[in-house]
Short mmCIF file of C-alpha atoms in Angstrom, two decimals:
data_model
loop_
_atom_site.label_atom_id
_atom_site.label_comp_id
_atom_site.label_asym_id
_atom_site.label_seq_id
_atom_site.Cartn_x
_atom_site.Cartn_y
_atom_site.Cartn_z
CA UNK A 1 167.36 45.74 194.26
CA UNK A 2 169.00 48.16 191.04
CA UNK A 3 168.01 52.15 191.82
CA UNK A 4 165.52 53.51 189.48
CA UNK A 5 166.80 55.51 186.52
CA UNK A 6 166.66 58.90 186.58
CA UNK A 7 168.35 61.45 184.76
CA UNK A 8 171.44 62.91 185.95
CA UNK A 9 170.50 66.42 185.53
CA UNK A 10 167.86 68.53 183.89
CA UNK A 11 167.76 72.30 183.70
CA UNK A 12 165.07 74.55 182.72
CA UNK A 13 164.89 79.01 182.61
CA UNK A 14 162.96 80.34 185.25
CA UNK A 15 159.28 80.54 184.20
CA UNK A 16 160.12 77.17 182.29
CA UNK A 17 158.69 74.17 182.92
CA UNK A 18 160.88 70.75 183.43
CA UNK A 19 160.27 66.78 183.76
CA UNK A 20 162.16 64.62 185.72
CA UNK A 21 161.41 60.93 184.97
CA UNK A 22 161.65 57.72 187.19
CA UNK A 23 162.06 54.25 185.69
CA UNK A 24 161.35 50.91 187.19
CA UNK A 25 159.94 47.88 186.41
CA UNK A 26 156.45 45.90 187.59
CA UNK A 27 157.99 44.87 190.93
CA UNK A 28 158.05 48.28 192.14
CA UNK A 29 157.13 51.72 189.64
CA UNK A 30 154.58 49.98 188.16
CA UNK A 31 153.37 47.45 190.49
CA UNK A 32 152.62 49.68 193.20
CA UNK A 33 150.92 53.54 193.76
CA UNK A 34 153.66 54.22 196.40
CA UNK A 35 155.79 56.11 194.51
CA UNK A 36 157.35 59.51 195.72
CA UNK A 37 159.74 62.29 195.08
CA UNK A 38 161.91 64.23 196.82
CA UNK A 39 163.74 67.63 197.11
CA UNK A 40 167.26 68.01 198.69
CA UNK A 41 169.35 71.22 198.49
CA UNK A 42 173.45 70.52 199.58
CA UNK A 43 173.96 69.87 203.06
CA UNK A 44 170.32 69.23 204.12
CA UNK A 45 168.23 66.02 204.65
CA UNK A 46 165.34 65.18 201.79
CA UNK A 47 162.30 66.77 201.82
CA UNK A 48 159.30 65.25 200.59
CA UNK A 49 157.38 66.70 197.51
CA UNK A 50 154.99 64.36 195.85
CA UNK A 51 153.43 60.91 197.81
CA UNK A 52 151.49 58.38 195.88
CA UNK A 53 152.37 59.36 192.65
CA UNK A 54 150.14 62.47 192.60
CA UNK A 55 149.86 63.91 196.06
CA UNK A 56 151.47 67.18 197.12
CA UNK A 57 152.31 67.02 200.96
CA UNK A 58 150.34 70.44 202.66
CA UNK A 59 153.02 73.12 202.55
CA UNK A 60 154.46 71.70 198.76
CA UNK A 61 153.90 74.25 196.14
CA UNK A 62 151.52 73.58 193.43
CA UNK A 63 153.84 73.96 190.78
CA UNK A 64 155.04 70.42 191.54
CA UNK A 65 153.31 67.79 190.08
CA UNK A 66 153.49 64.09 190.08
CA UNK A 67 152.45 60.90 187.45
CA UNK A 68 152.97 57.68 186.40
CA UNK A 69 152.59 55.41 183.18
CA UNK A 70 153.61 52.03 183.25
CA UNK A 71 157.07 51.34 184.95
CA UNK A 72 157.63 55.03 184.49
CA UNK A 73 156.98 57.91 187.31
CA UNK A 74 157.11 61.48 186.70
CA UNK A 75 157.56 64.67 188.56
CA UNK A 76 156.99 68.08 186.87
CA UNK A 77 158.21 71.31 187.55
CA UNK A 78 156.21 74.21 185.97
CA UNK A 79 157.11 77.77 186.51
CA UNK A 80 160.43 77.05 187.36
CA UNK A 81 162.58 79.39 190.19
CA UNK A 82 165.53 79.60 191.33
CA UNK A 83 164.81 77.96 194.85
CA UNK A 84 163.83 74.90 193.13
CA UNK A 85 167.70 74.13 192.28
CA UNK A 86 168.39 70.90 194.29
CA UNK A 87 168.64 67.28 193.93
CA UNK A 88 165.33 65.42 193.06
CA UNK A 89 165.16 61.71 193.92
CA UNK A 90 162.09 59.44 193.28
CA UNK A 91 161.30 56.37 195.29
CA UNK A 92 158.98 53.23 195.21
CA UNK A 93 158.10 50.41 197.20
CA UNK A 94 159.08 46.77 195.73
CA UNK A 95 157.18 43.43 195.67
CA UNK A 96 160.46 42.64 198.33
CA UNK A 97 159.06 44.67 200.74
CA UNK A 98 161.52 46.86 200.62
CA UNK A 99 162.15 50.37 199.18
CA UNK A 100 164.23 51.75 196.70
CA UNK A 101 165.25 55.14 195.48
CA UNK A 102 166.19 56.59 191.87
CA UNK A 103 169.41 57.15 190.88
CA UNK A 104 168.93 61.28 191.69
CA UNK A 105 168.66 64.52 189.44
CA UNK A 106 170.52 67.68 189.30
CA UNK A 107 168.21 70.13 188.46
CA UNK A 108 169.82 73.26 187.51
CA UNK A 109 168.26 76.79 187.05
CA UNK A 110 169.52 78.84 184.37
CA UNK B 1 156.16 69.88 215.95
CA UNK B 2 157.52 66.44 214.65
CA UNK B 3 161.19 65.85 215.33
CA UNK B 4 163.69 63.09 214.49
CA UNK B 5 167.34 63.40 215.69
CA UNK B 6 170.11 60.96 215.29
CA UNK B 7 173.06 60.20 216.95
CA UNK B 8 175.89 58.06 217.22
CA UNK B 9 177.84 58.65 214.14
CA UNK B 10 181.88 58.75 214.20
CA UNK B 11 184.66 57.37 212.95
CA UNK B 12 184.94 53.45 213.09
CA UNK B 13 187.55 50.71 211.33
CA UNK B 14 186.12 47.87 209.27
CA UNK B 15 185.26 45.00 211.39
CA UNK B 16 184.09 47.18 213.61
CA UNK B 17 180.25 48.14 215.39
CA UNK B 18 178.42 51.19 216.06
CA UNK B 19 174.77 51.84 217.29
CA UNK B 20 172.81 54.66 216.16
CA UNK B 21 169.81 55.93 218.06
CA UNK B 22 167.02 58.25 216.98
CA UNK B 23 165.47 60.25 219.05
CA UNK B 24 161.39 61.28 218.17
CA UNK B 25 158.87 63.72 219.81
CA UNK B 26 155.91 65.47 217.98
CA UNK B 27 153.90 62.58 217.01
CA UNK B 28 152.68 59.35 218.39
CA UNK B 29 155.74 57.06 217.51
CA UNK B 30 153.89 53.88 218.61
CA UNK B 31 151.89 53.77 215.41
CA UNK B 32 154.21 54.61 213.09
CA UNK B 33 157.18 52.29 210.79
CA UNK B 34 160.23 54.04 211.04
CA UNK B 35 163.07 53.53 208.81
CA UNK B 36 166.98 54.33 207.70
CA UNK B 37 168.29 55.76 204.76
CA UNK B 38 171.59 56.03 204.20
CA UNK B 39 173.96 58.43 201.72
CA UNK B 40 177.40 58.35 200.61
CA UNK B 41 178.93 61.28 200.52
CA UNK B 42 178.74 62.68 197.11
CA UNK B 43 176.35 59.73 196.17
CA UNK B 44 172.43 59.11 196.26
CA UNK B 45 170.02 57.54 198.29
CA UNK B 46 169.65 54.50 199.32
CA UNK B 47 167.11 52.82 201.77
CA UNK B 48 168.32 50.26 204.24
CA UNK B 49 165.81 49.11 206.90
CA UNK B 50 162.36 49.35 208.44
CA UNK B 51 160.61 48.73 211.50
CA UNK B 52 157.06 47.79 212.11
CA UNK B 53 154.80 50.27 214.68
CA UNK B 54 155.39 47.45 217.27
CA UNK B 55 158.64 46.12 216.45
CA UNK B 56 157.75 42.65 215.17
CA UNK B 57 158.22 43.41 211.86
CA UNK B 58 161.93 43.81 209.83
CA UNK B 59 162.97 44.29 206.42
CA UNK B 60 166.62 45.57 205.32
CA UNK B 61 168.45 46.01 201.95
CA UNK B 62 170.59 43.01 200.52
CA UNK B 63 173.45 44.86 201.35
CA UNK B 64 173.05 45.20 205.09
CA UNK B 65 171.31 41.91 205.98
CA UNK B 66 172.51 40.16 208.25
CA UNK B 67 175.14 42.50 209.49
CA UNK B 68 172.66 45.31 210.93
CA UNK B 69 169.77 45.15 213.22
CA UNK B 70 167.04 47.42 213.39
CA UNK B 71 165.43 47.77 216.77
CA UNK B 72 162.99 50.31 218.86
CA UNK B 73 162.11 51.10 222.20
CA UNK B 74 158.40 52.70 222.50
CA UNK B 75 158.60 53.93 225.59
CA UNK B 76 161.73 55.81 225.25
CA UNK B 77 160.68 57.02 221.41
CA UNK B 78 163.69 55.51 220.00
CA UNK B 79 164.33 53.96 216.81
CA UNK B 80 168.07 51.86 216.83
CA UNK B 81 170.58 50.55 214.22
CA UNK B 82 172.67 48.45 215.16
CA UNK B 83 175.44 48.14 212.99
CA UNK B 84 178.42 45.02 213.02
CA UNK B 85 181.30 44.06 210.45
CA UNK B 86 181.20 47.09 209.01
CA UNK B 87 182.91 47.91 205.42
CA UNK B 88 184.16 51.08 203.92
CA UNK B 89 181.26 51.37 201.53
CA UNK B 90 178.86 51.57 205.11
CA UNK B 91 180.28 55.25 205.30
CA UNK B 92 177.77 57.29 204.71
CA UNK B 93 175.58 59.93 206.46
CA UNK B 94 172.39 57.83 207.93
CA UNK B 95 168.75 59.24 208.51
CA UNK B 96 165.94 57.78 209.98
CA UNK B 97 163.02 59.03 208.93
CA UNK B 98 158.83 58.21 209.46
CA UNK B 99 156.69 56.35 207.03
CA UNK B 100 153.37 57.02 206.22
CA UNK B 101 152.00 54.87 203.73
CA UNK B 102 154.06 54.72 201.08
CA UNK B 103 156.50 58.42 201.61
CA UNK B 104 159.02 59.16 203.98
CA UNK B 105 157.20 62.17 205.04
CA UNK B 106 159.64 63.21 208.12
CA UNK B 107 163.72 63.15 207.77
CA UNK B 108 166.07 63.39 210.86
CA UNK B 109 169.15 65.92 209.77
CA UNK B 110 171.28 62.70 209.56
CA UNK B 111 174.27 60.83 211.63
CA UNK B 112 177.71 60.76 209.66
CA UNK B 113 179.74 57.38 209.96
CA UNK B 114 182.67 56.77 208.42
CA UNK B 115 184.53 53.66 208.13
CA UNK B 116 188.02 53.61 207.67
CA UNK B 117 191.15 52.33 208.87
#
């Protein structure tokens, strides 16, 4: 099973707003509504931000948001602070049974 | 309060076995999969087995079948990985973490194990 593509890094101002995109293919993105994203900062385990494409875990901010169009998951950023510098990974479940995790994103703040 | 801790992790040659254990409390852990994810350091993530609520139920990554063996013990609120013939591209830092639905919605804080000679 290949890791979803992601972008190596994205970075954004604060106040900005940035998309991180997750791409697949119909045997996992866009065969199935289990998609996810998460957050983790250097030296500390993941943290999830987004379930089921769209769903913010209680807790998450509102400023992250989740989507997905074909074979092709999103996760965007708006108002963008300095505590959201981390590593952003997506993840989906395949027609394997299995799971499998993007490739990861740096997001840097400016 | 839901916490997962692992242990086990250390220093191993190839060829050789370790067993990691994690350890649950917070939550029923009878009804839920559990799983491991695994990270080299400097590298992504990258899932590697799963466990059904009862144990009946396996799944692992190409890469790891065969060689590892996901096990749990619901009395003791364990979740095991049993790990044999192990390479240098097994080290990693390993987490187990809970499943619901879809997410992995609760991380341990990870088990390093390194594989060299």
């Amino acid at each position: 099973q290949s890791a979803l593509t992601q972008p190596a890094s994205v970075s954004g101002s604060p106040g900005q707003s940035i998309t991180i995109s997750c791409t697949g293919t119909s045997s996992d993105v866009g065969g199935y509504n289990y998609v996810s994203w998460y957050q983790q900062h250097p030296g500390k385990a993941p943290k999830l931000m987004i379930y089921d494409v769209t769903n913010r875990p209680s807790g998450v901010s509102n400023r992250f948001s989740g989507s997905k169009s074909g074979n092709t998951a999103s996760l965007t950023i708006s108002g963008l602070q300095a505590e959201d510098e981390a590593d952003y990974y997506c993840s989906s479940f395949t027609s394997s049974s299995t799971f499998v995790f993007g490739t990861g994103t740096k997001v840097t703040v400016l | 309060e839901v916490q997962l801790v692992e242990s086990g992790g250390g220093l191993v040659q190839p060829g050789g076995s370790l067993r990691l254990s994690c350890a649950v409390s917070g939550f029923t852990f009878s009804s839920y999969w559990m799983h491991w994810v695994r990270q080299a350091p400097g590298k992504g993530l990258v899932w590697v087995s799963r466990i059904n609520s009862i144990g009946t139920t396996t799944d692992y990554a190409d890469s790891v079948k065969g060689r590892f063996t996901i096990s749990r013990d619901n009395a003791k609120n364990t979740v095991n990985l049993q790990m044999n013939s192990l390479r240098v591209e097994d080290t990693a830092v390993y987490y187990c973490a809970r499943v619901v639905g879809g997410s992995f919605d609760n991380w341990g804080q990870g088990t390093l194990v390194t594989v060299s000679s």
